[in-house]
Amino acid sequence: MNRFPNNFMWGASTSAYQFEGAAHLDGKKSSQQDIINKLNEEKYGFANAEITSDHYHHFKEDVKLMKEMGLNAYRFSISWPRVLPDGTGKVNEKGLQFYNDLIDELIRNKIEPIVTLYHYDCPYELVKKYGGWLNRQIIYDFEEYCRLVIHAFKDKVKYWTTINEQGIIVQFWTKKCLIDEKDQKNDQLRYQINHHMNLAHAIACNLVHELVPGGLVGPVTGYSPVYPASNRPEDVLAAMNAHDLRNTFYLDIWFKGQYHKAAMTYLEKQGLAPKIKEGDMELIQKSKSDFLAINYYRSDCACASQDTDQLRFMGINLTGEKGKIDGYETHPGFYKMCKNDKLETTQWDWAIDPTGLEYLLRDIYTRYQIPLIITENGIGARDILTDDFKIHDDYRIDYMREHIRHIRNAIDYGVEVLGYCPWSAFDVLSTTNGYEKRYGLIYVDRTNQDIKECKRYRKDSSYWYEKIIKSKGELLDE
Ligand code: BGP
């Protein structure tokens, strides 16, 4: 196949708190991300979430630029506290109006809206009231929020995604959720939050099917295939363990309605398993996800771990200096993540692996036989705005070209891929690095410290992507 299917969605992605700004304007109250990013500002000097890329005030210009790039889809999220500032109860009409205007603008420009219901920004009021996702009450409040927005946009939005990257939330829970210090040592709560999210996801799926004529809904997974560090059987087994706990554990719940046996057994042994109430599994089993949205940036690598190793949920590089990762995720006796010395990395130590994308697309499709859509994929870099307002991001073009080629291969092998939405349409606030690390196809002129006017400039990658979209992928091999 040279050309991608005619109905292939060529899009790009953003999320509300990383892109909109207007964090306390027109009735919106704080989300937990407003608080977390305020702390990031104080601790690391990164930008806070107050203005970010000011999309709230630039949305018409932004849609125009998307149109110029040739996008026929745009994946974004709705901010819960913008439409329900207290999390429940009184609706903020101005908030709903913003999304209504944005969606109308997209539709006028023939850009398919793909809406994510939750991208890390739980209303702060609910965190203060009962601890946010730690408390089962959130399932019912999330239902109220979902009913409101799904009903409001049911005639305009066909594609809905529920919760962004539950697996990443489990790993990086204090960065994605505001967790009281007294709870931070209780790792079981990570999986309890995830269980509450599974229930919330099931309810959101049911709501889309109930309210949206012809509506389709699916979860968003942050997915990295896990390779064994060597051909030692112990490493191969460790890679399978990591794959079960980080990937299949989520996919099985969404698409088979059950917790993965081996992963759950491990969690039970460690005292990390979630408490499941009567009726929970029934609710999960009765809901249906129509497709899987995949965020893919990197593959990972695992090796055997000893029982005496220290439990650790994440390793992160916050400096942008290669090799300065602060450690590796370790599950004692189960697996330990490590560097894959066969792959190049970004400045932030994320392995660059386009083949991994084909591998996971084929693997997931074979196991679950569901349509797939890529809702995030991209390279974080320190882009440079030249004196003549250009951004020569060849590395991004290389990254995207290779990843799209491997999507094409997967389609050739029979995988149903609905679309490709790279992260990100515009530069946004990075979840861990403020504006130092950029992913956008379009540059937003601001820094961590200086907000300037947030002027938009198209990067070289956006012109390249435009060509690829116009040729339906044919010019990939040019
Ligand atoms: C994904 C998130 C996005 C995004 C991206 C890049 O996990 O869904 O919100 O930010 O990662 O991550 P970062 O900004 O930390 O480099």
Coordinates of C-alpha atoms and ligand atoms in Angstrom, one line a residue:
M1 CA 0.0 0.0 0.0
N2 CA 1.4 3.4 -0.9
R3 CA -1.7 5.4 -0.1
F4 CA -3.5 5.4 3.2
P5 CA -7.2 4.7 3.2
N6 CA -9.4 7.7 2.1
N7 CA -11.1 7.8 5.5
F8 CA -7.9 7.7 7.5
M9 CA -7.9 10.4 10.1
W10 CA -4.8 12.6 9.9
G11 CA -4.9 14.6 13.0
A12 CA -2.9 16.0 15.9
S13 CA -3.5 16.1 19.7
T14 CA -3.5 18.4 22.7
S15 CA -5.0 18.3 26.2
A16 CA -7.0 21.0 28.1
Y17 CA -4.7 22.0 30.9
Q18 CA -1.6 21.8 28.8
F19 CA -2.9 24.0 26.1
E20 CA -5.9 26.2 27.0
G21 CA -4.6 28.4 29.8
A22 CA -7.5 30.6 31.2
A23 CA -7.1 28.5 34.3
H24 CA -9.2 30.8 36.4
L25 CA -11.2 32.7 33.8
D26 CA -14.9 32.8 33.0
G27 CA -15.9 30.7 35.9
K28 CA -13.3 28.0 35.7
K29 CA -11.9 26.8 39.1
S30 CA -8.7 25.0 39.7
S31 CA -8.0 21.5 38.6
Q32 CA -5.5 19.4 40.5
Q33 CA -3.1 20.1 37.6
D34 CA -3.2 23.9 38.4
I35 CA -2.0 23.0 41.8
I36 CA 0.6 20.4 40.7
N37 CA 2.1 22.7 38.1
K38 CA 2.2 25.6 40.6
L39 CA 4.4 23.3 42.7
N40 CA 6.5 22.4 39.7
E41 CA 7.1 26.1 39.1
E42 CA 8.3 26.6 42.6
K43 CA 10.4 23.5 42.6
Y44 CA 11.9 23.3 39.1
G45 CA 11.2 26.7 37.5
F46 CA 8.8 25.2 34.9
A47 CA 5.8 27.2 33.7
N48 CA 2.6 26.8 35.7
A49 CA -0.7 26.0 34.1
E50 CA -2.3 29.5 34.3
I51 CA -1.8 30.5 30.7
T52 CA 0.1 27.7 28.9
S53 CA -0.4 28.3 25.2
D54 CA -3.4 30.5 25.6
H55 CA -5.5 28.4 23.2
Y56 CA -8.6 29.7 25.1
H57 CA -8.1 33.1 23.4
H58 CA -6.5 31.8 20.2
F59 CA -8.8 28.9 19.3
K60 CA -10.1 30.4 16.0
E61 CA -6.5 31.1 14.8
D62 CA -5.5 27.6 16.0
V63 CA -8.2 25.9 14.0
K64 CA -7.2 27.9 11.0
L65 CA -3.7 26.7 11.3
M66 CA -4.9 23.1 11.7
K67 CA -6.9 23.5 8.5
E68 CA -3.8 25.0 6.8
M69 CA -1.8 21.9 7.8
G70 CA -4.6 19.8 6.2
L71 CA -5.7 18.0 9.4
N72 CA -9.0 16.2 9.1
A73 CA -9.1 15.3 12.8
Y74 CA -8.2 16.9 16.1
R75 CA -8.0 15.1 19.5
F76 CA -8.3 17.4 22.5
S77 CA -9.7 17.1 26.0
I78 CA -12.5 18.8 27.9
S79 CA -11.6 20.3 31.3
W80 CA -14.0 19.0 33.9
P81 CA -13.6 22.0 36.2
R82 CA -14.2 24.4 33.3
V83 CA -17.7 23.0 32.8
L84 CA -18.4 22.0 36.4
P85 CA -16.1 24.2 38.5
D86 CA -17.0 22.4 41.8
G87 CA -16.9 19.0 40.1
T88 CA -20.6 18.5 40.5
G89 CA -23.7 20.7 40.7
K90 CA -23.7 24.2 39.1
V91 CA -22.8 24.2 35.4
N92 CA -20.5 26.8 34.1
E93 CA -22.3 27.9 30.9
K94 CA -19.3 29.9 29.7
G95 CA -17.2 26.8 29.9
L96 CA -19.6 24.7 27.9
Q97 CA -19.9 27.6 25.4
F98 CA -16.1 27.5 24.8
Y99 CA -16.2 23.9 23.8
N100 CA -19.3 24.4 21.8
D101 CA -17.6 27.2 19.8
L102 CA -14.4 25.2 19.4
I103 CA -16.3 22.1 18.1
D104 CA -18.4 24.2 15.7
E105 CA -15.2 25.8 14.4
L106 CA -13.7 22.4 13.8
I107 CA -16.7 21.1 12.1
R108 CA -17.0 24.2 9.9
N109 CA -13.4 23.4 8.8
K110 CA -14.1 19.7 8.2
I111 CA -12.0 18.6 11.1
E112 CA -13.4 15.6 13.1
P113 CA -13.4 16.3 16.8
I114 CA -12.0 13.4 18.9
V115 CA -12.9 14.3 22.5
T116 CA -11.1 12.9 25.6
L117 CA -13.2 13.2 28.7
Y118 CA -10.4 13.2 31.2
H119 CA -6.7 14.2 30.9
Y120 CA -5.4 14.4 34.4
D121 CA -7.3 17.5 35.4
C122 CA -9.6 16.4 38.2
P123 CA -11.5 19.4 39.8
Y124 CA -9.5 20.6 42.9
E125 CA -12.8 21.0 44.8
L126 CA -13.2 17.2 44.6
V127 CA -9.7 16.6 45.8
K128 CA -10.3 18.9 48.8
K129 CA -13.7 17.3 49.5
Y130 CA -12.7 13.7 49.4
G131 CA -9.3 13.1 47.9
G132 CA -10.4 12.9 44.2
W133 CA -9.8 9.6 42.5
L134 CA -8.9 8.0 45.9
N135 CA -12.6 8.0 46.8
R136 CA -15.3 5.8 45.2
Q137 CA -17.6 8.9 45.2
I138 CA -15.7 10.2 42.2
I139 CA -17.2 7.5 40.0
Y140 CA -20.7 9.0 40.5
D141 CA -19.4 12.6 40.1
F142 CA -17.6 11.6 36.9
E143 CA -20.8 10.1 35.7
E144 CA -22.6 13.5 36.2
Y145 CA -19.8 15.3 34.4
C146 CA -19.8 12.9 31.5
R147 CA -23.6 12.9 31.1
L148 CA -23.4 16.7 30.9
V149 CA -20.8 17.0 28.2
I150 CA -21.8 13.9 26.2
H151 CA -25.3 15.1 26.1
A152 CA -24.2 18.7 25.2
F153 CA -22.2 17.5 22.2
K154 CA -23.9 14.3 21.2
D155 CA -25.0 15.6 17.8
K156 CA -21.5 17.0 17.0
V157 CA -19.0 14.5 18.3
K158 CA -18.9 10.9 17.2
Y159 CA -15.5 9.8 18.6
W160 CA -15.1 9.9 22.4
T161 CA -12.2 8.7 24.5
T162 CA -12.5 8.3 28.2
I163 CA -9.5 8.5 30.5
N164 CA -6.0 9.3 29.4
E165 CA -3.3 6.7 30.3
Q166 CA -4.4 4.9 33.4
G167 CA -1.2 3.0 33.4
I168 CA 0.9 6.1 33.5
I169 CA -1.3 7.5 36.3
V170 CA -0.5 4.3 38.3
Q171 CA 3.2 4.8 37.7
F172 CA 3.5 8.6 38.1
W173 CA 0.6 9.1 40.5
T174 CA 1.9 12.1 42.4
K175 CA 2.5 13.9 39.1
K176 CA -0.9 13.1 37.6
C177 CA -2.9 13.3 40.8
L178 CA -2.7 15.5 43.9
I179 CA -2.0 13.0 46.6
D180 CA -2.0 13.9 50.3
E181 CA 1.5 13.4 51.8
K182 CA 0.1 10.9 54.3
D183 CA -1.1 8.7 51.5
Q184 CA 2.0 8.9 49.3
K185 CA 3.6 5.9 50.9
N186 CA 0.6 3.6 50.4
D187 CA 1.2 2.1 47.0
Q188 CA -1.9 0.1 47.1
L189 CA -3.8 3.3 46.5
R190 CA -2.3 3.6 43.0
Y191 CA -4.2 0.4 42.0
Q192 CA -7.3 1.6 43.9
I193 CA -7.4 4.7 41.9
N194 CA -7.0 2.6 38.7
H195 CA -9.9 0.4 39.8
H196 CA -12.1 3.5 40.3
M197 CA -11.1 4.7 36.9
N198 CA -12.0 1.3 35.4
L199 CA -15.5 1.8 36.8
A200 CA -15.7 5.4 35.6
H201 CA -14.5 4.3 32.2
A202 CA -17.3 1.6 32.0
I203 CA -19.9 4.2 32.9
A204 CA -18.6 6.7 30.3
C205 CA -18.7 4.0 27.6
N206 CA -22.3 3.2 28.5
L207 CA -23.2 6.9 28.4
V208 CA -21.8 7.4 24.9
H209 CA -23.7 4.4 23.7
E210 CA -26.9 5.6 25.4
L211 CA -26.7 9.2 24.3
V212 CA -24.8 9.5 21.1
P213 CA -26.4 8.3 17.9
G214 CA -23.7 6.2 16.2
G215 CA -21.1 7.3 18.8
L216 CA -17.9 5.3 19.3
V217 CA -15.9 5.3 22.5
G218 CA -12.7 3.8 23.8
P219 CA -10.0 4.1 26.5
V220 CA -6.6 5.8 25.9
T221 CA -3.6 3.6 26.8
G222 CA 0.0 4.9 27.2
Y223 CA 1.6 1.9 25.7
S224 CA 5.3 0.8 25.5
P225 CA 6.2 -2.7 24.3
V226 CA 8.6 -4.4 26.6
Y227 CA 11.6 -6.2 25.2
P228 CA 13.8 -8.6 27.2
A229 CA 17.3 -7.1 27.9
S230 CA 18.9 -10.4 26.7
N231 CA 18.0 -13.8 25.5
R232 CA 18.5 -15.2 29.0
P233 CA 15.3 -17.0 29.9
E234 CA 15.1 -15.0 33.2
D235 CA 15.1 -11.7 31.2
V236 CA 12.5 -13.0 28.8
L237 CA 10.2 -14.0 31.7
A238 CA 10.8 -10.6 33.3
A239 CA 9.8 -8.8 30.1
M240 CA 6.6 -10.8 30.0
N241 CA 5.9 -9.9 33.6
A242 CA 6.5 -6.2 32.8
H243 CA 4.3 -6.4 29.7
D244 CA 1.5 -8.1 31.8
L245 CA 1.6 -5.5 34.6
R246 CA 2.1 -2.4 32.5
N247 CA 0.1 -3.3 29.3
T248 CA -2.2 -6.3 29.4
F249 CA -3.4 -5.5 32.9
Y250 CA -5.2 -2.5 31.4
L251 CA -6.2 -3.9 28.0
D252 CA -7.8 -7.1 29.5
I253 CA -10.0 -5.1 31.8
W254 CA -11.2 -2.9 28.9
F255 CA -11.6 -5.6 26.3
K256 CA -12.1 -8.8 28.2
G257 CA -13.8 -7.4 31.3
Q258 CA -11.4 -9.1 33.7
Y259 CA -8.2 -8.4 35.5
H260 CA -5.1 -10.2 34.1
K261 CA -4.5 -13.3 36.2
A262 CA -0.7 -13.2 36.6
A263 CA -0.5 -9.4 37.1
M264 CA -3.3 -9.6 39.7
T265 CA -1.6 -12.5 41.5
Y266 CA 1.6 -10.5 41.7
L267 CA -0.3 -7.5 43.1
E268 CA -2.1 -9.6 45.6
K269 CA 1.1 -11.1 46.9
Q270 CA 2.6 -7.6 47.3
G271 CA -0.5 -6.3 49.0
L272 CA -1.1 -3.9 46.2
A273 CA -4.3 -5.3 44.7
P274 CA -7.4 -3.0 44.6
K275 CA -10.4 -3.7 46.8
I276 CA -13.3 -4.8 44.5
K277 CA -16.9 -4.4 45.6
E278 CA -19.8 -6.6 44.7
G279 CA -21.2 -5.6 41.3
D280 CA -18.0 -3.9 40.1
M281 CA -16.9 -6.6 37.8
E282 CA -20.4 -6.9 36.4
L283 CA -20.5 -3.2 35.6
I284 CA -17.1 -3.6 33.8
Q285 CA -18.2 -6.7 31.9
K286 CA -21.4 -5.1 30.7
S287 CA -19.8 -2.0 29.2
K288 CA -18.2 -2.1 25.7
S289 CA -15.2 -0.2 24.3
D290 CA -15.4 0.2 20.5
F291 CA -11.8 1.0 19.8
L292 CA -8.5 1.5 21.6
A293 CA -6.7 4.8 21.5
I294 CA -2.9 4.4 21.8
N295 CA -0.3 6.9 22.9
Y296 CA 3.1 5.6 21.8
Y297 CA 6.4 7.4 22.3
R298 CA 8.9 4.7 23.1
S299 CA 9.6 1.0 23.8
D300 CA 11.0 -0.3 27.0
C301 CA 13.3 -3.0 28.1
A302 CA 13.3 -5.3 31.2
C303 CA 15.6 -7.7 33.0
A304 CA 15.2 -10.1 35.9
S305 CA 14.9 -8.7 39.4
Q306 CA 15.8 -10.2 42.7
D307 CA 13.3 -10.5 45.6
T308 CA 15.6 -8.3 47.6
D309 CA 15.4 -5.3 45.1
Q310 CA 13.6 -2.2 46.2
L311 CA 10.1 -1.5 44.9
R312 CA 10.1 1.5 42.6
F313 CA 7.4 2.7 40.3
M314 CA 9.2 5.0 37.9
G315 CA 12.4 6.3 36.5
I316 CA 12.5 9.8 35.0
N317 CA 14.9 12.3 33.5
L318 CA 13.9 15.8 34.4
T319 CA 17.0 17.5 33.1
G320 CA 17.0 16.8 29.4
E321 CA 20.6 15.7 29.6
K322 CA 21.0 12.2 28.2
G323 CA 21.8 9.6 30.8
K324 CA 20.5 11.6 33.7
I325 CA 17.6 9.3 34.4
D326 CA 17.0 9.1 38.2
G327 CA 16.5 5.3 38.3
Y328 CA 14.5 2.4 36.8
E329 CA 11.1 1.0 37.7
T330 CA 11.6 -2.2 39.7
H331 CA 9.1 -4.8 40.9
P332 CA 11.1 -7.1 43.2
G333 CA 11.3 -10.6 41.9
F334 CA 9.1 -9.7 39.0
Y335 CA 11.0 -7.4 36.7
K336 CA 13.3 -4.4 36.5
M337 CA 13.3 -1.9 33.6
C338 CA 16.7 -1.0 32.0
K339 CA 18.2 0.8 29.1
N340 CA 18.0 -0.8 25.7
D341 CA 21.5 -0.3 24.3
K342 CA 20.3 -1.1 20.8
L343 CA 18.2 2.1 20.5
E344 CA 19.0 5.8 20.3
T345 CA 17.2 8.0 22.8
T346 CA 15.8 11.5 23.0
Q347 CA 17.6 14.0 25.3
W348 CA 15.2 12.9 28.0
D349 CA 16.2 9.2 27.7
W350 CA 13.1 8.0 25.9
A351 CA 14.1 5.2 23.5
I352 CA 13.2 6.0 19.8
D353 CA 11.7 2.9 18.3
P354 CA 9.4 3.2 15.2
T355 CA 9.5 -0.6 14.7
G356 CA 8.0 -0.9 18.2
L357 CA 4.9 0.8 16.9
E358 CA 4.3 -1.7 14.2
Y359 CA 5.1 -4.5 16.7
L360 CA 2.4 -3.3 19.2
L361 CA -0.2 -2.5 16.6
R362 CA 0.1 -6.0 15.2
D363 CA 0.3 -7.6 18.6
I364 CA -2.7 -5.7 20.1
Y365 CA -4.8 -6.3 17.0
T366 CA -4.1 -10.0 16.9
R367 CA -5.1 -10.4 20.6
Y368 CA -8.1 -8.2 20.7
Q369 CA -9.3 -7.6 17.1
I370 CA -10.4 -4.0 17.7
P371 CA -9.9 -0.9 15.6
L372 CA -6.9 1.2 16.8
I373 CA -6.2 4.8 16.6
I374 CA -2.9 6.5 17.5
T375 CA -3.8 9.5 19.7
E376 CA -0.3 10.5 20.7
N377 CA 3.2 10.0 19.2
G378 CA 6.0 12.5 19.0
I379 CA 9.5 13.6 20.1
G380 CA 10.2 16.1 22.8
A381 CA 13.0 18.5 22.0
R382 CA 14.5 21.9 22.7
D383 CA 13.3 23.5 19.4
I384 CA 15.0 26.7 18.3
L385 CA 13.2 29.7 16.9
T386 CA 15.5 31.3 14.4
D387 CA 15.8 35.1 13.9
D388 CA 13.7 34.8 10.8
F389 CA 11.0 32.9 12.8
K390 CA 11.7 29.4 11.4
I391 CA 12.0 26.2 13.3
H392 CA 14.1 23.6 11.6
D393 CA 13.0 20.4 13.4
D394 CA 14.4 17.7 11.0
Y395 CA 14.6 15.3 13.9
R396 CA 10.8 15.5 14.3
I397 CA 10.3 14.9 10.6
D398 CA 12.6 11.8 10.8
Y399 CA 10.7 10.6 13.9
M400 CA 7.3 11.0 12.4
R401 CA 8.3 9.6 8.9
E402 CA 9.6 6.4 10.4
H403 CA 6.6 6.0 12.8
I404 CA 4.1 6.6 10.0
R405 CA 5.9 4.1 7.8
H406 CA 5.5 1.4 10.4
I407 CA 1.8 2.2 10.8
R408 CA 1.6 1.7 7.0
N409 CA 3.2 -1.7 7.4
A410 CA 0.8 -2.7 10.1
I411 CA -2.1 -1.7 7.9
D412 CA -0.6 -3.8 5.1
Y413 CA -0.6 -6.7 7.5
G414 CA -4.3 -6.3 8.1
V415 CA -4.5 -4.1 11.2
E416 CA -7.4 -1.7 11.3
V417 CA -5.9 1.7 12.1
L418 CA -8.4 4.6 12.1
G419 CA -6.0 7.5 12.3
Y420 CA -2.8 9.1 13.5
C421 CA -2.8 12.1 15.8
P422 CA 0.8 13.1 16.8
W423 CA 1.5 14.9 20.0
S424 CA 1.2 17.7 19.8
A425 CA -0.6 20.0 17.3
F426 CA 1.0 23.0 19.0
D427 CA 3.6 23.4 21.7
V428 CA 2.0 22.7 25.1
L429 CA 3.1 22.6 28.7
S430 CA 5.0 19.4 29.1
T431 CA 3.7 17.2 31.9
T432 CA 7.2 17.1 33.4
N433 CA 9.3 19.8 31.7
G434 CA 7.2 22.9 31.2
Y435 CA 8.1 24.7 27.9
E436 CA 11.7 23.4 27.9
K437 CA 10.6 20.3 26.1
R438 CA 8.5 20.9 23.0
Y439 CA 6.5 18.5 20.9
G440 CA 4.4 20.7 18.7
L441 CA 4.1 20.9 14.9
I442 CA 3.4 24.6 15.5
Y443 CA 5.7 26.6 17.7
V444 CA 4.2 28.7 20.5
D445 CA 6.5 31.6 21.3
R446 CA 6.8 31.7 25.0
T447 CA 9.3 30.3 27.6
N448 CA 8.9 29.0 31.1
Q449 CA 9.4 32.4 32.5
D450 CA 8.3 34.8 29.8
I451 CA 4.8 34.4 28.5
K452 CA 5.3 37.0 25.7
E453 CA 2.3 36.9 23.3
C454 CA 2.2 33.2 22.6
K455 CA 2.6 33.8 18.8
R456 CA 2.3 30.8 16.6
Y457 CA 4.9 29.8 14.0
R458 CA 4.7 26.8 11.8
K459 CA 7.7 24.4 12.2
D460 CA 9.3 22.6 9.2
S461 CA 7.6 19.4 10.5
S462 CA 4.1 21.0 10.0
Y463 CA 4.9 21.7 6.3
W464 CA 6.2 18.2 5.9
Y465 CA 3.1 16.7 7.6
E466 CA 0.9 18.8 5.3
K467 CA 2.6 17.2 2.3
I468 CA 2.1 13.7 3.7
I469 CA -1.5 14.3 4.4
K470 CA -2.2 15.8 1.0
S471 CA -0.6 12.8 -0.7
K472 CA -2.4 10.4 1.7
G473 CA 1.0 9.1 2.7
E474 CA 2.4 8.6 -0.8
L475 CA 5.2 11.1 -0.3
L476 CA 6.5 9.2 2.8
D477 CA 9.2 7.6 0.7
E478 CA 10.3 10.7 -1.0
Ligands
BGP1 C1 1.7 11.6 27.6 C2 0.6 12.5 28.0 C3 0.6 13.9 27.4 C4 2.0 14.4 27.1 C5 3.0 13.4 26.7 C6 4.5 13.9 26.7 O1 1.9 10.7 28.6 O2 -0.7 12.0 27.7 O3 -0.2 14.7 28.2 O4 2.5 15.5 27.8 O5 2.9 12.2 27.4 O6 5.0 13.8 28.0 P1 5.9 14.9 28.6 O7 5.1 16.2 28.4 O8 6.1 14.6 30.1 O9 7.1 14.8 27.9

